[in-house]
Coordinates of C-alpha atoms and ligand atoms in Angstrom, one line a residue:
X5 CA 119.9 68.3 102.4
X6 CA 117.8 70.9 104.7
X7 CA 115.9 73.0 103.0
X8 CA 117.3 76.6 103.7
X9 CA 115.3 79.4 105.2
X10 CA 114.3 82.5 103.6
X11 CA 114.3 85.6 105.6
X12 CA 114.1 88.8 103.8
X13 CA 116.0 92.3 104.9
X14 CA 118.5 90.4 106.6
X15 CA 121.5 93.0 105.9
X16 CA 120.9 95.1 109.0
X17 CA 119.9 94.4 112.9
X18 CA 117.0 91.8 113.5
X19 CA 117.3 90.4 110.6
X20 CA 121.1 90.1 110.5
X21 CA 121.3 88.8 114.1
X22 CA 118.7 85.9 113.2
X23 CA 120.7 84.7 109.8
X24 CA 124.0 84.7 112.1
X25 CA 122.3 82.7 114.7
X26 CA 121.0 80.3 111.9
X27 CA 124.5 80.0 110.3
X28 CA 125.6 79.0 113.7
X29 CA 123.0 76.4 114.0
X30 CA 124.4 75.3 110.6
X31 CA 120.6 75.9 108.7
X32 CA 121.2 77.2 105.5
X33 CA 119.4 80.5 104.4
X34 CA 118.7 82.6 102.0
X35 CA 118.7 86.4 102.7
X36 CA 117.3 89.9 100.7
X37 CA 119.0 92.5 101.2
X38 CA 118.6 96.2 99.4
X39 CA 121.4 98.3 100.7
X40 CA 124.4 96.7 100.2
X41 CA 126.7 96.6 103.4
X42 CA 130.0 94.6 104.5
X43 CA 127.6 92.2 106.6
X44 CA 126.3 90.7 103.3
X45 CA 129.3 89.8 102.4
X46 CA 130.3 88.0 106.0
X47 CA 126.9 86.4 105.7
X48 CA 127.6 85.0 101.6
X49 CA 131.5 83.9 102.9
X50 CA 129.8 81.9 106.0
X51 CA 127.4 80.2 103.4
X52 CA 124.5 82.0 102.9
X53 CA 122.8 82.6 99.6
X54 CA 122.0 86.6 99.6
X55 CA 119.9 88.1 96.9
X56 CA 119.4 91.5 96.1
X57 CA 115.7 92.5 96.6
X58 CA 113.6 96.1 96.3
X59 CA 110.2 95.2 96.8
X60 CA 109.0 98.7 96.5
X61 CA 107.4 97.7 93.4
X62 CA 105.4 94.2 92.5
X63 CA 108.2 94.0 89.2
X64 CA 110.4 93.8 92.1
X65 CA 108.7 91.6 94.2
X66 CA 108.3 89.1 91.0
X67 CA 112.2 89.3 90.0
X68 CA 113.1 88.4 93.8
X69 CA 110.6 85.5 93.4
X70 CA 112.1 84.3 89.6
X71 CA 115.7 84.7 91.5
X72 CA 114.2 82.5 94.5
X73 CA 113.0 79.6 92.3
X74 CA 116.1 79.5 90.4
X75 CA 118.0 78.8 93.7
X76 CA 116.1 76.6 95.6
X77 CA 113.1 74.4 95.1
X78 CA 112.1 73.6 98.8
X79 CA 111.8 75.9 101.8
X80 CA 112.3 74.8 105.6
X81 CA 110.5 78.2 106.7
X82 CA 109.5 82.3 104.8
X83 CA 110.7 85.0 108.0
X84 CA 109.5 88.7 106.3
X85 CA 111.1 90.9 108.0
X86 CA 111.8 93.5 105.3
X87 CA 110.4 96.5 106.7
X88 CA 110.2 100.6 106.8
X89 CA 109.2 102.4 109.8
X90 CA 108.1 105.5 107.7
X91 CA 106.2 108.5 109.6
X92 CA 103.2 110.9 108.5
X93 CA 105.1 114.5 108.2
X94 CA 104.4 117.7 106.6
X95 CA 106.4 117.2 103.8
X96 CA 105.3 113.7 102.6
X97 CA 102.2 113.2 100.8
X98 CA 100.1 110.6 102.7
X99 CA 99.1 108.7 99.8
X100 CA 102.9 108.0 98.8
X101 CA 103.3 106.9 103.1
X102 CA 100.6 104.9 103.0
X103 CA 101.5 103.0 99.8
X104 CA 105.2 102.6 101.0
X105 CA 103.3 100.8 104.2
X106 CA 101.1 98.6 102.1
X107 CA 103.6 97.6 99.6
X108 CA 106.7 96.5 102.1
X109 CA 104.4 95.3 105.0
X110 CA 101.1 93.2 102.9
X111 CA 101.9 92.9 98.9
X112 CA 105.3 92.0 99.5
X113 CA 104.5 89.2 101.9
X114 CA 101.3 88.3 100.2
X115 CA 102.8 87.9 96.8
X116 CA 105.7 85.9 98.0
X117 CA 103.5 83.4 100.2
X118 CA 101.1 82.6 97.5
X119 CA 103.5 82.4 94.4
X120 CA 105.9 80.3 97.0
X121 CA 103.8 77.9 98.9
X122 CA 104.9 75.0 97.0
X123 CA 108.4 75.7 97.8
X124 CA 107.1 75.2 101.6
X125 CA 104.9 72.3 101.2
X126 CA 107.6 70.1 99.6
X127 CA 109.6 69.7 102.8
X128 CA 108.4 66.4 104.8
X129 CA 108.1 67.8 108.1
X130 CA 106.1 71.2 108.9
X131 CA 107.1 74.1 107.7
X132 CA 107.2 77.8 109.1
X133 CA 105.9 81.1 107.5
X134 CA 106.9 84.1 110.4
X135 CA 105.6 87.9 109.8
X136 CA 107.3 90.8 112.0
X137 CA 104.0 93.2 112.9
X138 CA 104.7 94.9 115.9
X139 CA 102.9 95.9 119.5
X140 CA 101.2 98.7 118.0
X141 CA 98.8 97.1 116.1
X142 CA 97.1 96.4 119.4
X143 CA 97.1 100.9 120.6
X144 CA 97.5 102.3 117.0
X145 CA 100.0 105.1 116.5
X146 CA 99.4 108.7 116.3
X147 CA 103.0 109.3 114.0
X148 CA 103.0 106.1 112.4
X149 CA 99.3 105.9 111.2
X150 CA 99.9 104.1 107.6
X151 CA 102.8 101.9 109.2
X152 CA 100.2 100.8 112.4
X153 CA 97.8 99.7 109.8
X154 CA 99.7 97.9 107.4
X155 CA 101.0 95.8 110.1
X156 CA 97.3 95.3 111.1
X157 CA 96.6 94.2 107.6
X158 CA 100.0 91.6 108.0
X159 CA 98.4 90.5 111.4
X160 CA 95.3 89.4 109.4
X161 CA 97.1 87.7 106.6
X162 CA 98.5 85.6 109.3
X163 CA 95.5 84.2 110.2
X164 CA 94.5 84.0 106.6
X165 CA 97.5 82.0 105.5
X166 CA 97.4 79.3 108.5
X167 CA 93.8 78.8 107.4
X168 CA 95.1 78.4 103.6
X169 CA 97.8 76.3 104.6
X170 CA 97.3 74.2 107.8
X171 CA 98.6 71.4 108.3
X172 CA 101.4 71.6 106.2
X173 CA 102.6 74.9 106.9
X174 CA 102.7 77.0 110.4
X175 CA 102.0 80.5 110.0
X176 CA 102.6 82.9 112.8
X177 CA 103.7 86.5 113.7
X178 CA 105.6 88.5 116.3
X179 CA 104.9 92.1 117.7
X180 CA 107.7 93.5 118.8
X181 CA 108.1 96.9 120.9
X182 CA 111.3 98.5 121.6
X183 CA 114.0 95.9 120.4
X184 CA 116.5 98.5 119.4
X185 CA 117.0 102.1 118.7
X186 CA 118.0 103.0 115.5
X187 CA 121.3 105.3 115.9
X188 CA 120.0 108.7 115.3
X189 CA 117.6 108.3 118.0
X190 CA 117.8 110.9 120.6
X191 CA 118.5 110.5 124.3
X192 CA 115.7 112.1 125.4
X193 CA 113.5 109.6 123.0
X194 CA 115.1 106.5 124.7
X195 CA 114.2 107.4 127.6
X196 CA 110.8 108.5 127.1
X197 CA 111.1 105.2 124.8
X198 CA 112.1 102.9 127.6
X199 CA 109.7 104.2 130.5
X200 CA 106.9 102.5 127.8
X201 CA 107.3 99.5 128.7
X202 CA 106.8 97.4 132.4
X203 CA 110.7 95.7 131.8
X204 CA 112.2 99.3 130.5
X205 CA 115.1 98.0 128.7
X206 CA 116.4 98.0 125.5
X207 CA 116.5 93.8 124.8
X208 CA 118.0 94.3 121.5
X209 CA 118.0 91.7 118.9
X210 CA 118.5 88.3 120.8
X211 CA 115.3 88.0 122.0
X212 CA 113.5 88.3 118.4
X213 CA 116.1 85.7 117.6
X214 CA 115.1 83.5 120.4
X215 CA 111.0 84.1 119.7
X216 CA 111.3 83.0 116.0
X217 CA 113.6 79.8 116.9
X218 CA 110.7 79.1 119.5
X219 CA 108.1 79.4 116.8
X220 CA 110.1 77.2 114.6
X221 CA 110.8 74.6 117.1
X222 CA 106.8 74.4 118.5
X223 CA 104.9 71.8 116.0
X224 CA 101.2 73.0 117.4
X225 CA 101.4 77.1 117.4
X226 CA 99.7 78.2 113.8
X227 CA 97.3 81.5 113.5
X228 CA 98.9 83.3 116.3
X229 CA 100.9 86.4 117.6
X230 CA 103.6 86.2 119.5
X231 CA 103.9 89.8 121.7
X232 CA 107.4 90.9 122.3
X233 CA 107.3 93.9 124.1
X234 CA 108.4 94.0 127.4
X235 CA 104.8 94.7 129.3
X236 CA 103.7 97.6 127.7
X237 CA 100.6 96.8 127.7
X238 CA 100.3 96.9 131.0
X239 CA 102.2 100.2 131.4
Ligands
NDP29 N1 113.6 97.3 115.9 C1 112.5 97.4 116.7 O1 112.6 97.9 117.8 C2 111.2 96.9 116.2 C3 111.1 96.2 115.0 N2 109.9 95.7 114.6 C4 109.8 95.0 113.4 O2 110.8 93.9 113.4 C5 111.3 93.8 112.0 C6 112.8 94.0 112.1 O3 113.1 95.3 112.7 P1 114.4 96.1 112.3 O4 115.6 95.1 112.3 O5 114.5 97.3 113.2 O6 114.2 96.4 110.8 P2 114.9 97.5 109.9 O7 114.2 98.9 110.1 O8 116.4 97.4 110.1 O9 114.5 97.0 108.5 C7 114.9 95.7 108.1 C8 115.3 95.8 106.6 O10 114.1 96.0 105.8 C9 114.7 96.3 104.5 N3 113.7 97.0 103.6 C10 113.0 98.1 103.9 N4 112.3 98.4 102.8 C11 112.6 97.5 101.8 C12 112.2 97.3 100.5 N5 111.4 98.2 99.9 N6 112.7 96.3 99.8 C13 113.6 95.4 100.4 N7 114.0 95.5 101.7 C14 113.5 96.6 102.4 C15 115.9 97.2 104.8 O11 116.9 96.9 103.8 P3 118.2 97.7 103.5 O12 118.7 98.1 104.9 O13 119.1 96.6 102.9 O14 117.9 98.8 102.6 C16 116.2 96.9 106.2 O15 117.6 96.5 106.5 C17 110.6 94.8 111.2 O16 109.5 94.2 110.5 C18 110.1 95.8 112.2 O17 108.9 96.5 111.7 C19 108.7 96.0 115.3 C20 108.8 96.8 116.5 C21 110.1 97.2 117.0
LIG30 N1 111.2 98.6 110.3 C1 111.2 99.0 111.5 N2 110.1 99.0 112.3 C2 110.1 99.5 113.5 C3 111.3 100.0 114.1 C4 112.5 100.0 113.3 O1 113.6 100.4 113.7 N3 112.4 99.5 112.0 N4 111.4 100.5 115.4 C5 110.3 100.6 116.1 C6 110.4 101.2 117.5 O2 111.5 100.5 118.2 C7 109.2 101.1 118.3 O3 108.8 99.8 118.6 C8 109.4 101.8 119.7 O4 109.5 103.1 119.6 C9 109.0 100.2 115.6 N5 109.0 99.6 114.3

């Protein structure tokens, strides 16, 4: 029986397009989701195993976890996704941002690695943790300042964990760019968005799917970070 994969705010966009294209490979998963949407249920009548999950809170974080172990013992790979894109503004206090940031983008992954590393190194064959950071933890952002360094902090853990868990377990990351608007974005954003990047296109969510099967697939890549992003470094 193959051990399913967990990957966690799979009800929307990147994370929904890579538990399709694992459904279609016929690799079992396990999603989070916290909004419920019609997606989750397509996703739970083509097989998959989806779990609520808030992981705003560590009480949350821990219930997800109990509901995990009572599922499945073994895990073939851990994607976090789950994410927030969450900007400084006037009207937020930037203590409540920046613990948003830290919670969704470090303790949640953290908490989950540790408490299910067991569930990863039961598996025969190597097995895959995958953290979504993002281009920006390279430039910093001006709007997104908590955001940026959370996914720095997730950038470290990555390292961190393929140290803790080598050989067993391969632990890498991918930093994205632009992969998709969100729908309210405006026009004139998208294409100040697109002129960012050397390719200036809008990929969308097929080539994250593509960059985590690759990680999956490649038995020697641990402790690294896969940029996704279109040459905007170079821009
Ligand atoms: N899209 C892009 O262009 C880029 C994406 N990335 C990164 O790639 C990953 C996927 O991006 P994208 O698909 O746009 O992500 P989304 O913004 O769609 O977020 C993914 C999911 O995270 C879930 N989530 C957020 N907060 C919580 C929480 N507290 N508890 C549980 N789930 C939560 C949401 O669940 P729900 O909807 O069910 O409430 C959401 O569906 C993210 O890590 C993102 O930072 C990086 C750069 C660019
Ligand atoms: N959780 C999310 N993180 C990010 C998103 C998103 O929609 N959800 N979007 C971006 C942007 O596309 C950015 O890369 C380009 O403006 C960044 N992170």
């Amino acid at each position: 029986m193959t051990a399913p994969i967990l990957i966690t705010g799979a009800g929307q966009r990147i994370g929904l397009a890579f538990a399709r294209a694992c459904l279609d490979r016929g690799q079992p998963i396990i999603v989070t989701y916290r909004t419920y949407r019609p997606a989750i249920d397509a996703l739970q009548k083509a097989g998959a195993v989806c779990l609520h999950a808030d992981f705003a809170t560590n009480a949350g974080i821990d219930d997800f976890i109990q509901a995990l172990k009572s599922r499945t013992d073994t895990l073939r790979a851990i994607i976090h996704n789950a994410s927030d894109w969450i900007p400084e503004s006037e009207d937020s206090d930037p203590a409540d941002v920046m613990n948003a940031m830290m919670q969704i983008h470090v303790m949640t992954p953290y908490r989950i690695n540790l408490t299910c590393r067991s569930m990863l190194e039961q598996e025969g064959s190597t097995t895959d943790i995958i953290h979504m950071t993002d281009y920006v933890v390279e430039k910093g952002s001006a709007k997104h300042i908590a955001y940026a360094a959370s996914k720095a902090a997730l950038t470290n853990l990555t390292l961190s964990f393929a140290r803790l868990l080598a050989p067993r377990v391969k632990v890498n990351a991918v930093a994205p760019s632009l992969i998709m608007f969100n729908q309210g974005d405006s026009q004139a954003y998208r294409e100040k968005t697109l002129k960012k990047s050397l390719m200036g296109i809008e990929p969308g969510a097929e080539v994250a799917v593509a960059t985590l099967q690759f990680l999956l697939d490649n038995p020697y890549i641990t402790g690294r970070t896969l940029p996704l992003d279109g040459g905007r470094h170079l821009v």
